[in-house]
GROMACS .gro file of C-alpha atoms in nm:
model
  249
    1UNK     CA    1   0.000   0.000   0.000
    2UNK     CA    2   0.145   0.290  -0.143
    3UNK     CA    3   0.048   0.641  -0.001
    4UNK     CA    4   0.006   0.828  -0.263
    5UNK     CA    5  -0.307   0.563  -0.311
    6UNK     CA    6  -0.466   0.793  -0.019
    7UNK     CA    7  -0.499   0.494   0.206
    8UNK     CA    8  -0.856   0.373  -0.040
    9UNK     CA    9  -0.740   0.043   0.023
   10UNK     CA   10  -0.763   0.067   0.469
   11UNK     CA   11  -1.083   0.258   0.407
   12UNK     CA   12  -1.288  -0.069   0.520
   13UNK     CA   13  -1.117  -0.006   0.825
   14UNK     CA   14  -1.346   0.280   0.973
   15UNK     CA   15  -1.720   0.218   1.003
   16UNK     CA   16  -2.022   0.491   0.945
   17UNK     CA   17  -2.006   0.467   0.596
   18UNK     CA   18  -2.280   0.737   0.637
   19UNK     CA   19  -2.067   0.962   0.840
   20UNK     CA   20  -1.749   0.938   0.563
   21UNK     CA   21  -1.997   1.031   0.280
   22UNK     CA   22  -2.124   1.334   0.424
   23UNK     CA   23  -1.754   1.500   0.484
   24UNK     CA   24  -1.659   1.383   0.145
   25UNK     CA   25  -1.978   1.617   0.028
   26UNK     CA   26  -1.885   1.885   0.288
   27UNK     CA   27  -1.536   1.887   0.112
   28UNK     CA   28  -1.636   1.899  -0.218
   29UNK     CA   29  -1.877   2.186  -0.134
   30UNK     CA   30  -1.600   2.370   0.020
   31UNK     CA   31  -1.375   2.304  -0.301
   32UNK     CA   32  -1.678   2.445  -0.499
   33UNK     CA   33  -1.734   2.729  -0.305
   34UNK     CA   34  -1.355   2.833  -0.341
   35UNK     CA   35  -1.363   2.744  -0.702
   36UNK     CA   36  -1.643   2.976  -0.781
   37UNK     CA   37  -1.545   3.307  -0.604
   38UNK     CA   38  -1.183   3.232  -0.766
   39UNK     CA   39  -1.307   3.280  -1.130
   40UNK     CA   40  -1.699   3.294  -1.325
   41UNK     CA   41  -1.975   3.050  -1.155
   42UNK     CA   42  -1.976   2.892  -1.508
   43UNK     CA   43  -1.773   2.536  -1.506
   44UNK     CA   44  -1.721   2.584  -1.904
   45UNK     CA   45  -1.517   2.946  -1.822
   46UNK     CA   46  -1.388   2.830  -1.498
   47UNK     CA   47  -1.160   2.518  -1.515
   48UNK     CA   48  -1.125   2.437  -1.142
   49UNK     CA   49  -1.485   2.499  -1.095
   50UNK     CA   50  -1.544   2.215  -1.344
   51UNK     CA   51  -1.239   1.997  -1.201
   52UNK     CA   52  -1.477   2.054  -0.859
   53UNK     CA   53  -1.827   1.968  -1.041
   54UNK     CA   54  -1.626   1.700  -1.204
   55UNK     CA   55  -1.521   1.561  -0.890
   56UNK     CA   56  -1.837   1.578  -0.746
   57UNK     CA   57  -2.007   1.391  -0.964
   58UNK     CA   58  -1.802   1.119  -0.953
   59UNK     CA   59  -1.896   1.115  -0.560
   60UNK     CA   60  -2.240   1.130  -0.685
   61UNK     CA   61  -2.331   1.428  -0.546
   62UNK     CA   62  -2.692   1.538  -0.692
   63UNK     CA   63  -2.708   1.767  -0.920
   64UNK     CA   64  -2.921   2.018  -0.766
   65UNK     CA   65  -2.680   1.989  -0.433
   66UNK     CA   66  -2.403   2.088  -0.682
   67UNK     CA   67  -2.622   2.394  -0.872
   68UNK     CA   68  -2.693   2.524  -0.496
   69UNK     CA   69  -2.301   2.537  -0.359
   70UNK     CA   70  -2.259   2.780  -0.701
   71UNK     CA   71  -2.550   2.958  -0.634
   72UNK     CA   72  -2.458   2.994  -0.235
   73UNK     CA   73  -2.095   3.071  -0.338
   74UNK     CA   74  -2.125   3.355  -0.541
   75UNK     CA   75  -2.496   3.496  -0.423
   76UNK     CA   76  -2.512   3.812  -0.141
   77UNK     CA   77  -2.369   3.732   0.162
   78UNK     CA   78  -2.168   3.449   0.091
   79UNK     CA   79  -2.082   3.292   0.401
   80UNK     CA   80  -1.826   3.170   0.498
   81UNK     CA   81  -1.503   3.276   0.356
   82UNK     CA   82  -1.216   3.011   0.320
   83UNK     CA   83  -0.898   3.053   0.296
   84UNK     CA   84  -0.633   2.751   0.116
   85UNK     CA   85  -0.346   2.618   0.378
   86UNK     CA   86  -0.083   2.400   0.340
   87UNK     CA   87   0.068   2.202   0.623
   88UNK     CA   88   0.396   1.973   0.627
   89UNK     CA   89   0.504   1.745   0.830
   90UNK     CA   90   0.669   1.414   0.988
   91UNK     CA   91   0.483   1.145   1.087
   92UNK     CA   92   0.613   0.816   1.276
   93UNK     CA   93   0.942   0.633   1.106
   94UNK     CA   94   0.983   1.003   0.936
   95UNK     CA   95   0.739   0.958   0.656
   96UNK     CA   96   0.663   1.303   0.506
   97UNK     CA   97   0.345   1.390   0.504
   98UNK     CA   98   0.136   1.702   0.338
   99UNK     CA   99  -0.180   1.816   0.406
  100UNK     CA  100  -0.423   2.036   0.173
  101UNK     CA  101  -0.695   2.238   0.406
  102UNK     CA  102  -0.971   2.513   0.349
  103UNK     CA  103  -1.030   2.668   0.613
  104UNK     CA  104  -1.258   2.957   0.759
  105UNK     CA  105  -1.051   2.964   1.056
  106UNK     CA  106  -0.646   2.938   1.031
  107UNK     CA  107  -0.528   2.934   1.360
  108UNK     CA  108  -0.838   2.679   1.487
  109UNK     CA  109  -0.712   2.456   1.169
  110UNK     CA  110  -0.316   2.477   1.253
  111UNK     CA  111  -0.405   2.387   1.623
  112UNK     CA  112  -0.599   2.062   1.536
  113UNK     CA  113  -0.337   1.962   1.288
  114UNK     CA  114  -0.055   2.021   1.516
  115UNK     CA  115  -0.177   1.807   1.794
  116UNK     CA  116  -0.250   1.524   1.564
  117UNK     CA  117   0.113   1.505   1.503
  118UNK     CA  118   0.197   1.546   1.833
  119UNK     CA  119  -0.005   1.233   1.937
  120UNK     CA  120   0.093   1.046   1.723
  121UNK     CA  121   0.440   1.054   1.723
  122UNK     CA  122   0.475   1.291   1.456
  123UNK     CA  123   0.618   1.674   1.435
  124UNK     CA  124   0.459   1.980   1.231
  125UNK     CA  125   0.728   2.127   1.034
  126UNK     CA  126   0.738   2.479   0.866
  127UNK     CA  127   0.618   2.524   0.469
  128UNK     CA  128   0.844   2.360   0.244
  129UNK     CA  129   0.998   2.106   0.506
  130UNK     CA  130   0.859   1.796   0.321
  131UNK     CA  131   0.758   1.886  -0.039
  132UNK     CA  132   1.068   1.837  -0.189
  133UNK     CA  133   1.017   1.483  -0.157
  134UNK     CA  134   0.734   1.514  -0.370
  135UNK     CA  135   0.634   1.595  -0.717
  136UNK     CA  136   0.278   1.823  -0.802
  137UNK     CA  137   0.171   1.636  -1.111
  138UNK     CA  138  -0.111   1.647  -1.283
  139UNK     CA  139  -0.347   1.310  -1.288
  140UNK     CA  140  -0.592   1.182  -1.537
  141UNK     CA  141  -0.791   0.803  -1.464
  142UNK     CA  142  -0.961   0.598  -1.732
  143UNK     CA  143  -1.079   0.281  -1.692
  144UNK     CA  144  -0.904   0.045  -1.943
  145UNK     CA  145  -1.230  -0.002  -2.135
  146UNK     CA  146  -1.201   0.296  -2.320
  147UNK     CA  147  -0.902   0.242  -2.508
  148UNK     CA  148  -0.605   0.003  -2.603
  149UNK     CA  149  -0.272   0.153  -2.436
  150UNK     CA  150  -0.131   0.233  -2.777
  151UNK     CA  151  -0.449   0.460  -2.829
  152UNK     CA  152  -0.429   0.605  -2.504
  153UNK     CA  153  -0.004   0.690  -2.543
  154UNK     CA  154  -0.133   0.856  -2.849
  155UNK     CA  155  -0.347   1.078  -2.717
  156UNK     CA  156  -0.181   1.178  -2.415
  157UNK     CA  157   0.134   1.288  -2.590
  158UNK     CA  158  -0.071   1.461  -2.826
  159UNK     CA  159  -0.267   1.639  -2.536
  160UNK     CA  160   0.087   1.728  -2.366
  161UNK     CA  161   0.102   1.488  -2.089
  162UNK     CA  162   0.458   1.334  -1.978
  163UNK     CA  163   0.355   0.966  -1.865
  164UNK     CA  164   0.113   0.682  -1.937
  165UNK     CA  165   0.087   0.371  -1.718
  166UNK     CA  166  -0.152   0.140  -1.840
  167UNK     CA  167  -0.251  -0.203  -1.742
  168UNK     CA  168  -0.549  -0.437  -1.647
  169UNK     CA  169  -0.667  -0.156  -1.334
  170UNK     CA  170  -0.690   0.112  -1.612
  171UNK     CA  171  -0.490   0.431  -1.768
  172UNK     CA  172  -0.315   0.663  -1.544
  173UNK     CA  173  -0.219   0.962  -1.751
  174UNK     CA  174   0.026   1.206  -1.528
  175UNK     CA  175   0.166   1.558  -1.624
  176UNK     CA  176   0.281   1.898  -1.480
  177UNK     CA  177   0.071   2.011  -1.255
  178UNK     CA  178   0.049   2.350  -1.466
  179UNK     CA  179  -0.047   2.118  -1.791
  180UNK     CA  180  -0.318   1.940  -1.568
  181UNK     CA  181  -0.617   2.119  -1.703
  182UNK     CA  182  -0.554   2.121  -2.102
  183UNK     CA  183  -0.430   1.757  -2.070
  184UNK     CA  184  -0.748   1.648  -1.899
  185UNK     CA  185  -0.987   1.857  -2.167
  186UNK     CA  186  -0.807   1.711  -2.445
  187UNK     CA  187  -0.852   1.354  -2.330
  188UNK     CA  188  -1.244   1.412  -2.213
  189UNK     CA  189  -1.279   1.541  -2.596
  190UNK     CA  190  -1.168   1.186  -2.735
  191UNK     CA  191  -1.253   0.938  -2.434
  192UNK     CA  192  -1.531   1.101  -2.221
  193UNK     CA  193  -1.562   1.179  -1.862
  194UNK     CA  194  -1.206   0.993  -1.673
  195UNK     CA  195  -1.268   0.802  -1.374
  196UNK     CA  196  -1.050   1.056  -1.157
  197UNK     CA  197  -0.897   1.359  -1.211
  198UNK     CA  198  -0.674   1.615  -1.036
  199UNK     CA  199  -0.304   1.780  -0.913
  200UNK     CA  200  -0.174   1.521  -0.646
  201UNK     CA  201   0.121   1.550  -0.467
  202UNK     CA  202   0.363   1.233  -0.585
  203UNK     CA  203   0.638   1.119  -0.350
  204UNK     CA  204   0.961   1.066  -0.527
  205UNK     CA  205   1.043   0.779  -0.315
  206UNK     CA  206   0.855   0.633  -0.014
  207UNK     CA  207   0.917   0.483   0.359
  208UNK     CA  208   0.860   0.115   0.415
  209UNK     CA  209   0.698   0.045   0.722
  210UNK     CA  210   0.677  -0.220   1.006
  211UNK     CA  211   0.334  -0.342   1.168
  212UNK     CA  212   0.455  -0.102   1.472
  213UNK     CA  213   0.531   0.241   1.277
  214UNK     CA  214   0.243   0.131   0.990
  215UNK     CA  215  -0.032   0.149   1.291
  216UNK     CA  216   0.124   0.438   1.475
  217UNK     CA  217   0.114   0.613   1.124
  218UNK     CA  218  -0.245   0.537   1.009
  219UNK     CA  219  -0.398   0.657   1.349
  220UNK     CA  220  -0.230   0.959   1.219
  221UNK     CA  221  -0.397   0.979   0.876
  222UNK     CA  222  -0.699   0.898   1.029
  223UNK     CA  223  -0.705   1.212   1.274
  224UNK     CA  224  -0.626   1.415   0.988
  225UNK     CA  225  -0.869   1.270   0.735
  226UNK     CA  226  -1.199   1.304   0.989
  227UNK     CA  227  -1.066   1.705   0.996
  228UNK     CA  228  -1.335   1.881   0.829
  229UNK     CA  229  -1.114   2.137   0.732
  230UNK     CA  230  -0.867   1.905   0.556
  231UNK     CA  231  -0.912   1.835   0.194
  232UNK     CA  232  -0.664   1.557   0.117
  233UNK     CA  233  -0.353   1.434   0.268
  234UNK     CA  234  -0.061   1.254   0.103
  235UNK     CA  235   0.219   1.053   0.280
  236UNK     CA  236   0.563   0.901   0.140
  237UNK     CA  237   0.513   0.591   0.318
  238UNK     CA  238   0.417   0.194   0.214
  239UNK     CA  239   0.309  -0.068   0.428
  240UNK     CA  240   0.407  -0.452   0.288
  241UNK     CA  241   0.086  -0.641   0.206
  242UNK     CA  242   0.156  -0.872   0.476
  243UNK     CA  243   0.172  -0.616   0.738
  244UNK     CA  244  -0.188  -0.466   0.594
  245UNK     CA  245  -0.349  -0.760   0.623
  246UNK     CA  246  -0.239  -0.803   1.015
  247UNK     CA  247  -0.355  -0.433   1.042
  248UNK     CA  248  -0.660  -0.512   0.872
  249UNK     CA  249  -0.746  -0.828   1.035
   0.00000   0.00000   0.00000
């Protein structure tokens, strides 16, 4: 388990399915809500407004919840204003970790992520500290239905990506992060709607991890995950399949 995978595959572990789907929504709102007061409320003239609608309709947000968010976002008295934080980090065994935020409240956010790290046998670190382990790419899903890898290679150098990793599990098409957005049009033009799409931090190499540091480290994620003001969270670390499964079990 890799963590730029964004631990999908411990996700089983934590119960209240319910509970998990409404902060997914209340991020995605949040991401909307930014996206719209950054540019035009129109996702055809606004490209990370429609990277935001995009993203929530994978999550199968309804519609209407979607049209609303827009509406609230750019309508008389707003609400809530939020502003975009980064926070860096090392967590148990010295994995690097990164965390992505909007919040309404900085020094409420910075608190809560600084004591997760604390107990948890981690450290906060200044901006900076850890991203130079990682790369910002750009990252487009398909599922491998839609076309043979020699068609997808095609197209992605054509739309200006750098990589193409293709196998059984699908296309992942990866590229600068300031390429992401003309990439990802191009290849919705000629394959439709991808499976995923959006600027990830990429760890250039990552931290293997015994059953001891792997649990101290996902308690970790986990605090920072159920943060409502966090929006994703990426870690250089990977945990052995055989120590997952006695984590898991």
């Amino acid at each position: 388990m890799a963590g730029h995978s964004q631990f999908k595959n411990i996700m089983h572990r934590k119960g209240a399915q319910d509970a998990k789907r409404a902060r997914a929504f209340a991020r995605l709102i949040r991401e909307i809500t930014v996206a719209a007061r950054s540019g035009l409320p129109d996702p055809a003239s606004n490209p990370r407004l429609r990277a935001a609608v995009m993203a929530a309709r994978q999550a199968n947000m309804p519609k209407d919840t979607v049209d609303r968010a827009i509406k609230k976002a750019v309508g008389a008295g707003a609400g809530d204003d939020y502003a975009e934080v980064r926070y860096e980090g090392y967590g148990p065994a010295g994995v690097a970790v990164i965390i992505e935020a909007l919040t309404d409240n900085r020094n409420r956010t910075a608190a809560d992520v600084r004591s997760a790290f604390a107990k948890h046998g981690g450290a906060l670190g200044e901006t900076n500290s850890v991203s130079f382990l990682f790369s910002r790419l750009g990252v487009v899903r398909y599922p491998a239905s839609v076309a043979d890898e020699d068609s997808m290679l095609e197209a992605a150098i054509e739309a200006g990506a750098d990589n193409v990793e293709s196998g059984p599990d699908g296309h992942e098409v990866t590229c600068a992060a300031d390429s992401f957005f003309p990439v990802r049009d191009a290849l919705e033009a000629k394959f439709g709607s991808p499976e995923e799409a959006k600027v990830e931090w990429r760890p250039a190499t990552t931290v293997t991890l015994d059953e001891e540091k792997a649990a101290s480290l996902l308690k970790l994620l986990d605090v920072l995950e159920d943060n409502d003001d966090v929006q994703n969270v990426y870690a250089n670390f990977d945990i052995p399949e055989a120590v997952l499964a006695k984590l898991s079990g």
